Structures are given as structure tokens and as C-alpha cells.
Short mmCIF file of C-alpha atoms in Angstrom, two decimals:
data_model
loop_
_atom_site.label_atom_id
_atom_site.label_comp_id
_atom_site.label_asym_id
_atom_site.label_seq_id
_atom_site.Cartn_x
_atom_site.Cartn_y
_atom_site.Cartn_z
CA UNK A 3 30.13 -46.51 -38.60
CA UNK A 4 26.33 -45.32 -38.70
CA UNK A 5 26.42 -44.62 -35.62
CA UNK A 6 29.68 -42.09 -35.76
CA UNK A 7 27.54 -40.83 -39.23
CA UNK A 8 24.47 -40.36 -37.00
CA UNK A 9 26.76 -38.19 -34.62
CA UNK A 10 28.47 -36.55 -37.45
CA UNK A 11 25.10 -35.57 -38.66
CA UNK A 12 23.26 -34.36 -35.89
CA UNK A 13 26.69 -32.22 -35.06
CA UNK A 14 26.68 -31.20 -38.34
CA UNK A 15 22.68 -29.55 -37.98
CA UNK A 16 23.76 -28.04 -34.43
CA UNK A 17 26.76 -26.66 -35.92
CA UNK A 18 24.67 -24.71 -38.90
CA UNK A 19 21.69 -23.88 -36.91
CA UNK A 20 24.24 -21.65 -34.34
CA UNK A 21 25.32 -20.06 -37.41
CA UNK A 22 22.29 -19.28 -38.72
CA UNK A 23 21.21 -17.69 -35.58
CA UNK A 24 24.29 -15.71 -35.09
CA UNK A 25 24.15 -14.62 -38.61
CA UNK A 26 20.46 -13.49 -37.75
CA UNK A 27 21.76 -10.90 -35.51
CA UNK A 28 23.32 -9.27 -37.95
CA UNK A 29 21.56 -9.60 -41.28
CA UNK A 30 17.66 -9.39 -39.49
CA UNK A 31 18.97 -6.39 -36.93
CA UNK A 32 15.59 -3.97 -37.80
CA UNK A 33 14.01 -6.83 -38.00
CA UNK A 34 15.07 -8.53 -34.89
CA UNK A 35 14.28 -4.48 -33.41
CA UNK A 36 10.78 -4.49 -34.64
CA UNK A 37 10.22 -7.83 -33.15
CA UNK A 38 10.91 -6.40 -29.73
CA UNK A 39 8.91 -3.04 -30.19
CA UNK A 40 6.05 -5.35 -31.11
CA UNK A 41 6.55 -7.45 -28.12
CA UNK A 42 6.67 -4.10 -26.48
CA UNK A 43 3.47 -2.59 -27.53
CA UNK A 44 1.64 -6.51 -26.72
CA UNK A 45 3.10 -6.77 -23.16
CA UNK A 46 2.13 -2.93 -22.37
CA UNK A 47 -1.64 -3.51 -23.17
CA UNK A 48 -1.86 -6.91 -21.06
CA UNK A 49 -0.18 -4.74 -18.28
CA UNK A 50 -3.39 -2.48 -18.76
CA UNK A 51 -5.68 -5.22 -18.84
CA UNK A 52 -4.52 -6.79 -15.73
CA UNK A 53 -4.17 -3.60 -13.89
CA UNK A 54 -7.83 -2.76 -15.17
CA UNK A 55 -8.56 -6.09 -13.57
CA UNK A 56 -7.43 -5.32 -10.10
CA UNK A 57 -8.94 -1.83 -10.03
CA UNK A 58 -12.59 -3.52 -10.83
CA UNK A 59 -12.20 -5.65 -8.37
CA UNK A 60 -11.03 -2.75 -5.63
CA UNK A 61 -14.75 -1.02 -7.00
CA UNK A 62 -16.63 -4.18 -6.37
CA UNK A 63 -14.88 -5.23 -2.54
CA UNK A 64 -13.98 -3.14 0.20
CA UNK A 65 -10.54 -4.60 0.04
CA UNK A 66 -8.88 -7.31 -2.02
CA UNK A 67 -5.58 -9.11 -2.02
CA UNK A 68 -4.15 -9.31 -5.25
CA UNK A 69 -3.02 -12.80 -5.97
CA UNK A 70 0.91 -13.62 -5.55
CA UNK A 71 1.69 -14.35 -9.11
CA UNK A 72 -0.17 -11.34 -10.52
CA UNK A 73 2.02 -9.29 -8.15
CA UNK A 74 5.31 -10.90 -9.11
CA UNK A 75 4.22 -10.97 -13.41
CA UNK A 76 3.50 -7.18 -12.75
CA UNK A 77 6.64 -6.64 -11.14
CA UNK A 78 8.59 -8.51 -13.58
CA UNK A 79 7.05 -6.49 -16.18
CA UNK A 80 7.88 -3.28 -14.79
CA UNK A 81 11.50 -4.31 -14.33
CA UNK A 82 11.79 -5.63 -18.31
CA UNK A 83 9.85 -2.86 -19.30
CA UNK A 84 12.33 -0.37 -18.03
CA UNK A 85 15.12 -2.61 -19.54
CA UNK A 86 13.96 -2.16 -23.28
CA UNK A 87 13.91 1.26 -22.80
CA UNK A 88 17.35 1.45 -21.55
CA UNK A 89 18.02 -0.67 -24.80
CA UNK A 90 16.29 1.12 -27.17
CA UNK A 91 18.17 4.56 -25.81
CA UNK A 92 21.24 2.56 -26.77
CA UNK A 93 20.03 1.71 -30.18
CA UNK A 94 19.31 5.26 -30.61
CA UNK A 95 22.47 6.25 -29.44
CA UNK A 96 24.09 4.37 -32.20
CA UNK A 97 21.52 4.26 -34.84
CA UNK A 98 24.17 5.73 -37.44
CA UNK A 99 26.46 2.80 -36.51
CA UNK A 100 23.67 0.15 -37.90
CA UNK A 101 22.47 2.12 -41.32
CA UNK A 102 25.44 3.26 -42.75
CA UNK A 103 27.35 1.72 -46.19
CA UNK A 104 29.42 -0.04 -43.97
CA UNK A 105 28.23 -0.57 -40.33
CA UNK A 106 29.78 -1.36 -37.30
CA UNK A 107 29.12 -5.36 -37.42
CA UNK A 108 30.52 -5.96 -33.70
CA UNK A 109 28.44 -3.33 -32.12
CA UNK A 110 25.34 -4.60 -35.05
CA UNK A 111 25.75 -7.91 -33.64
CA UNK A 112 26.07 -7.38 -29.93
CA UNK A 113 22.71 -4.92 -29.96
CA UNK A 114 21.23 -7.71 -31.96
CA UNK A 115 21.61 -10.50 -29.63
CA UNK A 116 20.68 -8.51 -26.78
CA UNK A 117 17.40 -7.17 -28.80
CA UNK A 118 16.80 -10.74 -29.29
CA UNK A 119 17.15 -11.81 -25.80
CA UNK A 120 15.30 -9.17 -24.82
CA UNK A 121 12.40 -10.13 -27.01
CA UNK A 122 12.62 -13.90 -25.72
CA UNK A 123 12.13 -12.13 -22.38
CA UNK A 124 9.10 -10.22 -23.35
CA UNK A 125 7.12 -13.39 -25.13
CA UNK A 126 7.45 -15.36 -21.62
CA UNK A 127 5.72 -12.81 -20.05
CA UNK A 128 3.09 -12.57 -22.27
CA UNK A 129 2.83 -16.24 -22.22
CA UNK A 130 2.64 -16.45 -18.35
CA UNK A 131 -0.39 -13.85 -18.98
CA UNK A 132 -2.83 -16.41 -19.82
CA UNK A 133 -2.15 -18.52 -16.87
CA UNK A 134 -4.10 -16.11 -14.77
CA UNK A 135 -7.69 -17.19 -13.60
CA UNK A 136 -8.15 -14.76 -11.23
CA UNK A 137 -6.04 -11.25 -10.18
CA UNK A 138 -7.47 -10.85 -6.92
CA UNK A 139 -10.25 -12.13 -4.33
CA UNK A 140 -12.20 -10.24 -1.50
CA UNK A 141 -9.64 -9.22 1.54
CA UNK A 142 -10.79 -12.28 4.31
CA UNK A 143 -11.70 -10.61 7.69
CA UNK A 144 -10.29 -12.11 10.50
CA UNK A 145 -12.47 -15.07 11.54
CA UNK A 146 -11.13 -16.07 14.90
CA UNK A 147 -10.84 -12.69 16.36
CA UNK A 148 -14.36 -10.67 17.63
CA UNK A 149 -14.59 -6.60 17.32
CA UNK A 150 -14.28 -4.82 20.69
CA UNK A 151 -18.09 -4.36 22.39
CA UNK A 152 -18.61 -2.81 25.82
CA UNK A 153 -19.23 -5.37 28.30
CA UNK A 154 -22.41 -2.99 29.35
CA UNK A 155 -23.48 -2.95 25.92
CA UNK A 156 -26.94 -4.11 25.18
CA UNK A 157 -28.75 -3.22 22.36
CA UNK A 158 -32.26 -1.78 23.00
CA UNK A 159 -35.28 -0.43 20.96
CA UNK A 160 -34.11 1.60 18.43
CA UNK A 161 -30.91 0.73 18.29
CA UNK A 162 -31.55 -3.31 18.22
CA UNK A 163 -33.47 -2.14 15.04
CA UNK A 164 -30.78 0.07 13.34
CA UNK A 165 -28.47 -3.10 14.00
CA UNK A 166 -31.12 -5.48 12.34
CA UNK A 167 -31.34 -2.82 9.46
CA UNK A 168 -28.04 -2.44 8.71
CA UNK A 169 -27.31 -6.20 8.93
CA UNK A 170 -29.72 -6.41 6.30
CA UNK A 171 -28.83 -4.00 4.25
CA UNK A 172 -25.60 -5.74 4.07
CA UNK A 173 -26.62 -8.88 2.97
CA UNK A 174 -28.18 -7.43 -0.43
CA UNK A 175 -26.26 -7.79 -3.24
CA UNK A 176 -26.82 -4.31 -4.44
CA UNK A 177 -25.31 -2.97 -1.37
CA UNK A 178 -21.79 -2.03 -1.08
CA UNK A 179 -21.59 0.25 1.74
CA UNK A 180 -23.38 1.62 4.68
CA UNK A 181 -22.28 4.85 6.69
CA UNK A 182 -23.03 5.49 10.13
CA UNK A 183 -23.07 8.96 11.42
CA UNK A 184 -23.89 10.93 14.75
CA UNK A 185 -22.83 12.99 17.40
CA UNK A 186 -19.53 11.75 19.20
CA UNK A 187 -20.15 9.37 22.06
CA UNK A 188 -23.30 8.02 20.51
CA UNK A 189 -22.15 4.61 20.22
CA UNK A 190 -21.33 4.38 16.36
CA UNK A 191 -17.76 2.55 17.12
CA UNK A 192 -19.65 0.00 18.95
CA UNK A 193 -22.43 -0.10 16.93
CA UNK A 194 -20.46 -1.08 13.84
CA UNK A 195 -18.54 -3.83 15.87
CA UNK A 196 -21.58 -5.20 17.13
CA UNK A 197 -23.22 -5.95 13.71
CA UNK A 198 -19.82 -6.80 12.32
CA UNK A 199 -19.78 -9.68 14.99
CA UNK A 200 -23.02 -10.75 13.91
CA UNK A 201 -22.07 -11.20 10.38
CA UNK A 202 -19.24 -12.75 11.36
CA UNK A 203 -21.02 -15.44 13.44
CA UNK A 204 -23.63 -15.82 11.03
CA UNK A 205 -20.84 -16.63 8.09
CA UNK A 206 -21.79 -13.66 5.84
CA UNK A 207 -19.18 -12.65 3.80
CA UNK A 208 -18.22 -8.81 3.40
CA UNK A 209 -17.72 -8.24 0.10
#
């Protein structure tokens, strides 16, 4: 017998929290609607931060590879993001079924759930948000393929010490780029190959 009361019981709480909830959707509607704009507003500015994010990194590296799950969380974003709108067109659609003396309680409590789903939606995204270490890294070059160099090519005088220079130059940290420039024919291709092999053998990374 305390057993079948123990069943009774816990049926019994199940059985009035579902009611509760579905009675939330329609007695907490603007509520339940000002929840989600909330959520709204909250997922919209970590969509800015994170987007910030990536766009300081493509300033500091020459090219970056945003990580997989940023791309997906921004993606998802975008896609529930356009889905609240689409609700809250409805909602406006039919604001003067929700407000009046005696509103339309099937339509109150369909918009409601959905609002309410849609909300649910919105916080797991937000929560996923703070799983993120990092947004992006440096774009890896290619380590097991070499740059195309003239077999002729041998770098004399001057131009042994422009390579030397520019390798350098590379290797400081307040140095993002270095430009090249020249008649055509000069050598400037093979010029930039030729130090970009000798970074690459010597392990440098190009940030």
C-alpha cells in the first residue's frame, strides 16, 4: 500500500505541475512575451561580441579559421533569430485577440506555448555561449608542401640581403605585413616564395 501511495503521489505532483504550466501559457502570455524579447535582446549582443571576436582576430592574422562550433552557434543563431521575428509578426498580427475583455484563449494559448518554446530555445544558446575558449586561430600554412622557386634561382648580393631583411622583419612581433614591389619580371613572385620557404623550414609561424 505505500508503495501504490508513493505512486499515487508522485502522479499526483506530475499531474498538477502540467497544469500549472499549461495554465502559464495563458494567464503569464505578456509575460511569457517579455521573457522572449529579453532573451532576444541577450542573445543579439553575444552575437556581437562573438562576431567582434572573429573580426579582431582577422586584424591581428593574415587569415584565420573560425572554430567549428562558433560557426555552427552563429548559424543556429541566425536561423532562431529569424524565427522570433516570424513569431513576433504573428503576435502582432493578433495582438487584439490577446488584450481584449474576452480573448481568444485557443489562439492565447497556442502563441504562448510557442513563445515559451521559443524562449527555451534562445537560453540554450546563450548557455552554449560560454563554452567558447577561443573563436578562431591563425589559418595553418601548408607544412608539407614548398612554394614554387626557379631551379636557376640563386640569391645573390642584394637580393640575399632583401631576403634576410624581410625574413626578419617578419619575425618581429610588431610586424604584420611586408609588401614587395617592382617592375614586372623582377623576381618578386619568387622572391616571396623563397623567404616563405625559409620560414617554413625554420618553423616560424605566420601570424
Amino acid at each position: 500500500m505505500e508503495i501504490l501511495s508513493g505512486i499515487a503521489s508522485k502522479l499526483g505532483e506530475l499531474l498538477v505541475d502540467a497544469t500549472v504550466k499549461q495554465a502559464r501559457y495563458l494567464f503569464c502570455f505578456n509575460s511569457i512575451v517579455k521573457e522572449l524579447e529579453d532573451k532576444e535582446t541577450n542573445l543579439k549582443k553575444a552575437q556581437d561580441g562573438i562576431n567582434d571576436k572573429v573580426e579582431q582576430e582577422r586584424q591581428i592574422h593574415r587569415a584565420i579559421v573560425v572554430e567549428k562550433d562558433v560557426e555552427k552557434w552563429l548559424a543556429d543563431v541566425v536561423k532562431e533569430m529569424a524565427d522570433v521575428r516570424t513569431l513576433k509578426a504573428k503576435l502582432d498580427e493578433r495582438k487584439s485577440c490577446f488584450n481584449r475583455w474576452c480573448p481568444n484563449w485557443g489562439c492565447r494559448y497556442w502563441m504562448g506555448r510557442k513563445a515559451s518554446k521559443e524562449t527555451r530555445k534562445l537560453s540554450d544558446l546563450l548557455q552554449d555561449r560560454s563554452k567558447f575558449s577561443t573563436v578562431a586561430r591563425p589559418k595553418p600554412l601548408p607544412s608539407d608542401k614548398e612554394l614554387p622557386i626557379p631551379r636557376h634561382f640563386m640569391p645573390f648580393g642584394t637580393t640575399e640581403s632583401a631576403c634576410y631583411q624581410i625574413i626578419k622583419a617578419l619575425k618581429g612581433d610588431n610586424m604584420k605585413i611586408v609588401g614587395l614591389y617592382g617592375i614586372g619580371g623582377v623576381g618578386k613572385t619568387t622572391l616571396a616564395n623563397f623567404v616563405g620557404n625559409q620560414l617554413r623550414e625554420e618553423n616560424v609561424s605566420m601570424r
